[in-house]
Short mmCIF file of C-alpha atoms in Angstrom, two decimals:
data_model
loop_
_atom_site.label_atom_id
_atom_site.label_comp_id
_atom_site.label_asym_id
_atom_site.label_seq_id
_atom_site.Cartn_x
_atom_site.Cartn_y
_atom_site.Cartn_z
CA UNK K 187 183.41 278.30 -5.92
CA UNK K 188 184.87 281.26 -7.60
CA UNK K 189 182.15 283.27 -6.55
CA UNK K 190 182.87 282.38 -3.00
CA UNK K 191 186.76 283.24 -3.19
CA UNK K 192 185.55 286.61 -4.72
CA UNK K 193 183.38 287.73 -1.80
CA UNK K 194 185.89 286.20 0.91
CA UNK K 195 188.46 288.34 -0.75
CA UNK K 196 187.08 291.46 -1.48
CA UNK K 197 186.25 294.12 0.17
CA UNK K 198 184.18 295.79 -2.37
CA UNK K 199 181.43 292.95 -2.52
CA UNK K 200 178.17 293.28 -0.19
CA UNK K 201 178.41 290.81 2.00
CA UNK K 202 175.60 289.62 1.25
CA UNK K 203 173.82 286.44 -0.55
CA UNK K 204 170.68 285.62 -1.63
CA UNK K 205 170.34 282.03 -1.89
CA UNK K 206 166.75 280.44 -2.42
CA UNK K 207 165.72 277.62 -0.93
CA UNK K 208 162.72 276.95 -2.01
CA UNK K 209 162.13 273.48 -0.08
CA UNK K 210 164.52 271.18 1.63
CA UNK K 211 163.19 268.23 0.17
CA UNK K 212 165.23 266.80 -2.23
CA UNK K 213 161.99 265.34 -3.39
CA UNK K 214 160.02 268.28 -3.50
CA UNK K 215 163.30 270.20 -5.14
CA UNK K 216 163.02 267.73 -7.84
CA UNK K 217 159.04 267.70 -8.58
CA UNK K 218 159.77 272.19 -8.61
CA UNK K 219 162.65 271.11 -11.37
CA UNK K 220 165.19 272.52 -9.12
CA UNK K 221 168.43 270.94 -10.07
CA UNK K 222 170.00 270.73 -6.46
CA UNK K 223 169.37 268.65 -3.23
CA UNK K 224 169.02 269.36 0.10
CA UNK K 225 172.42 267.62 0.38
CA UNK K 226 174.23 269.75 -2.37
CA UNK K 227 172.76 272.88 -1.19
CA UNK K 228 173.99 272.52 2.46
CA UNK K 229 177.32 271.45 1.41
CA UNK K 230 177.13 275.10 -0.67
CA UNK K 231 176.41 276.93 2.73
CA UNK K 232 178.90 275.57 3.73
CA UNK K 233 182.02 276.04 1.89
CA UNK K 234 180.53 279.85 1.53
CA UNK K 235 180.44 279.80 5.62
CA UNK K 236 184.14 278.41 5.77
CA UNK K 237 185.30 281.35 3.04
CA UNK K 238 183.19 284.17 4.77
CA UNK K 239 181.95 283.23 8.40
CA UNK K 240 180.32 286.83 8.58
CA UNK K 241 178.34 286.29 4.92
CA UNK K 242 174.81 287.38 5.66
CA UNK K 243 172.49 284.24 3.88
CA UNK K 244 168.80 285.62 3.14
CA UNK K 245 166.65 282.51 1.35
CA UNK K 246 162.85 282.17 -0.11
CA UNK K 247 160.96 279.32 0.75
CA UNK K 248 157.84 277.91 -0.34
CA UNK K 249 155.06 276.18 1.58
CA UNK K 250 152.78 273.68 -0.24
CA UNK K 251 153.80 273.03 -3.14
CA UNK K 252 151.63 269.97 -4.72
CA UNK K 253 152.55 266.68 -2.63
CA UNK K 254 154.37 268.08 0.03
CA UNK K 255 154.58 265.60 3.17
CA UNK K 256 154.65 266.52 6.74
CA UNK K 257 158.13 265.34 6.35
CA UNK K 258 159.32 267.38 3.23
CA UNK K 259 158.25 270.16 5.44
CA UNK K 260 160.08 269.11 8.34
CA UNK K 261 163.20 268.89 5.58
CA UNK K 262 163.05 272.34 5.15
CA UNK K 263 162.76 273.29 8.80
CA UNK K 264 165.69 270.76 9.08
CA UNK K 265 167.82 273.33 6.76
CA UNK K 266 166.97 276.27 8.14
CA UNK K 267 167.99 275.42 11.54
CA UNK K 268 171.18 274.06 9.80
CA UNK K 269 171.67 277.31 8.05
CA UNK K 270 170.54 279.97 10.10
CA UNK K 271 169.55 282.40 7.87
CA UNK K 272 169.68 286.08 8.45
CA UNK K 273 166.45 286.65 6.82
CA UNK K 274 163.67 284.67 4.74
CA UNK K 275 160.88 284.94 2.48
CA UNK K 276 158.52 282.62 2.84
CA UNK K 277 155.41 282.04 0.59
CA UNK K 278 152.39 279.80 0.16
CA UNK K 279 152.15 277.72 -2.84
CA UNK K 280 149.68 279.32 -5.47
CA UNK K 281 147.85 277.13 -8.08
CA UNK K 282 148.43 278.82 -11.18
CA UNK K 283 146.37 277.98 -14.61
CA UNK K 284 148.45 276.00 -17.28
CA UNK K 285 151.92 275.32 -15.10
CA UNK K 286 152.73 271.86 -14.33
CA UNK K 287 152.72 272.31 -10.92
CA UNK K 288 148.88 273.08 -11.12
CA UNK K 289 148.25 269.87 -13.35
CA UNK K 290 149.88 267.77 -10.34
CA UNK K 291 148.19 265.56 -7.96
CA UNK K 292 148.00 265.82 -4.04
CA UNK K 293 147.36 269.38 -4.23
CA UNK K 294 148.03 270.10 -0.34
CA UNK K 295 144.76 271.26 1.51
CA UNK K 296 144.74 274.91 1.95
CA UNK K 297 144.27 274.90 5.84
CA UNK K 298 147.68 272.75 5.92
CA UNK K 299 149.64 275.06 3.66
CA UNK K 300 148.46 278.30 5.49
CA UNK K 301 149.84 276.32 9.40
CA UNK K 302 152.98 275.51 7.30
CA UNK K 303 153.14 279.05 6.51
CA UNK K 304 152.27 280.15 9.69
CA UNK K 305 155.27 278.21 10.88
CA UNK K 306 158.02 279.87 8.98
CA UNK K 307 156.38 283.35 9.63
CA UNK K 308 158.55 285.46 11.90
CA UNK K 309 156.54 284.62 15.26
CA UNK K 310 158.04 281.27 15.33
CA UNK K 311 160.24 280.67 11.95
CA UNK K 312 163.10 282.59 13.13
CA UNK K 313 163.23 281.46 16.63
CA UNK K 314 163.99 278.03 15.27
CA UNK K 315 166.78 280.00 13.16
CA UNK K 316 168.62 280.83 16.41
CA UNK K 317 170.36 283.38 14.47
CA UNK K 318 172.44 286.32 16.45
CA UNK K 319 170.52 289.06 14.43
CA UNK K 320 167.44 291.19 15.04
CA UNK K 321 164.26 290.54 12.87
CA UNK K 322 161.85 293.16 12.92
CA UNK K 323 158.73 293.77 11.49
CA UNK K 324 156.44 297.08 12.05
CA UNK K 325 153.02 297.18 11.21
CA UNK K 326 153.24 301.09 11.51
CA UNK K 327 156.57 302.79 13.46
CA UNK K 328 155.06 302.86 16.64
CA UNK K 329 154.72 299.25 16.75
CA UNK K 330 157.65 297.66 16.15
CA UNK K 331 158.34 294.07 17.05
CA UNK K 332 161.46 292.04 17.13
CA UNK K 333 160.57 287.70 16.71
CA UNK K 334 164.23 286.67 17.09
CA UNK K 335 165.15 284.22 19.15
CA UNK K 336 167.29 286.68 21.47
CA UNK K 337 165.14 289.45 21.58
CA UNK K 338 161.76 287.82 21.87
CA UNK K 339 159.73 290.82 22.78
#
């Protein structure tokens, strides 16, 4: 909470915070170790949204991870339409040799986790963010293409 103060109060400090997600499924948060909830982590957004309205929030989110349900996922869409983030990276689960997460069972099919992906990628993840800001992505600088939910071009 002092952190919060701080960046409410002065005028020196970006406004600007990076706060990770990684699922909003408590369940999920626990089996990643995470040592929030999705309950605890909303009430975070928003005590920093009642300190500093115009605080931009950026997250990283994960799709996939080992025994994720259609409706952990829909948790997490849940929070970011709570949220609405300025910005997110989103990511698919990777199995990776000798972490527990690779050792756990109900590995999520790979054609799943790439639609969940697909989901949060900008094309329809940040219309359901409803967020007043511009999200563009450019595959070169003459095609540049804006996927908010104003813009929609």
């Amino acid at each position: 909470d002092e952190l919060i103060e701080a960046m409410a109060e002065c005028d020196k400090v970006c406004t600007h915070l990076h706060l990770p997600l990684q699922s909003g499924s408590t369940e999920i948060l626990k089996k990643m170790n995470r040592k929030y909830t999705k309950e605890s982590y909303l009430s975070l957004v928003e005590r920093i949204r009642e300190k500093n309205p115009k605080l931009s929030l950026t997250t990283d989110i994960i799709a996939g991870f080992p025994g994720e349900t259609e409706e952990d996922f829909e948790d997490t869409l849940d929070v970011v339409r709570k949220v609405r983030y300025d910005s997110a990276y989103t990511f698919i689960y990777s199995k990776r040799t000798g972490t527990p997460a690779a050792a756990m069972e109900n590995q999520v099919p790979e054609e799943v986790v790439k639609e969940r992906w697909m989901v949060q990628s900008p094309g329809h993840f940040y219309k359901a963010m409803e967020h007043t800001w511009c999200i563009i992505s450019a595959t070169d600088l003459k095609n540049l293409s804006c996927h908010c939910f104003i813009c929609r071009l």
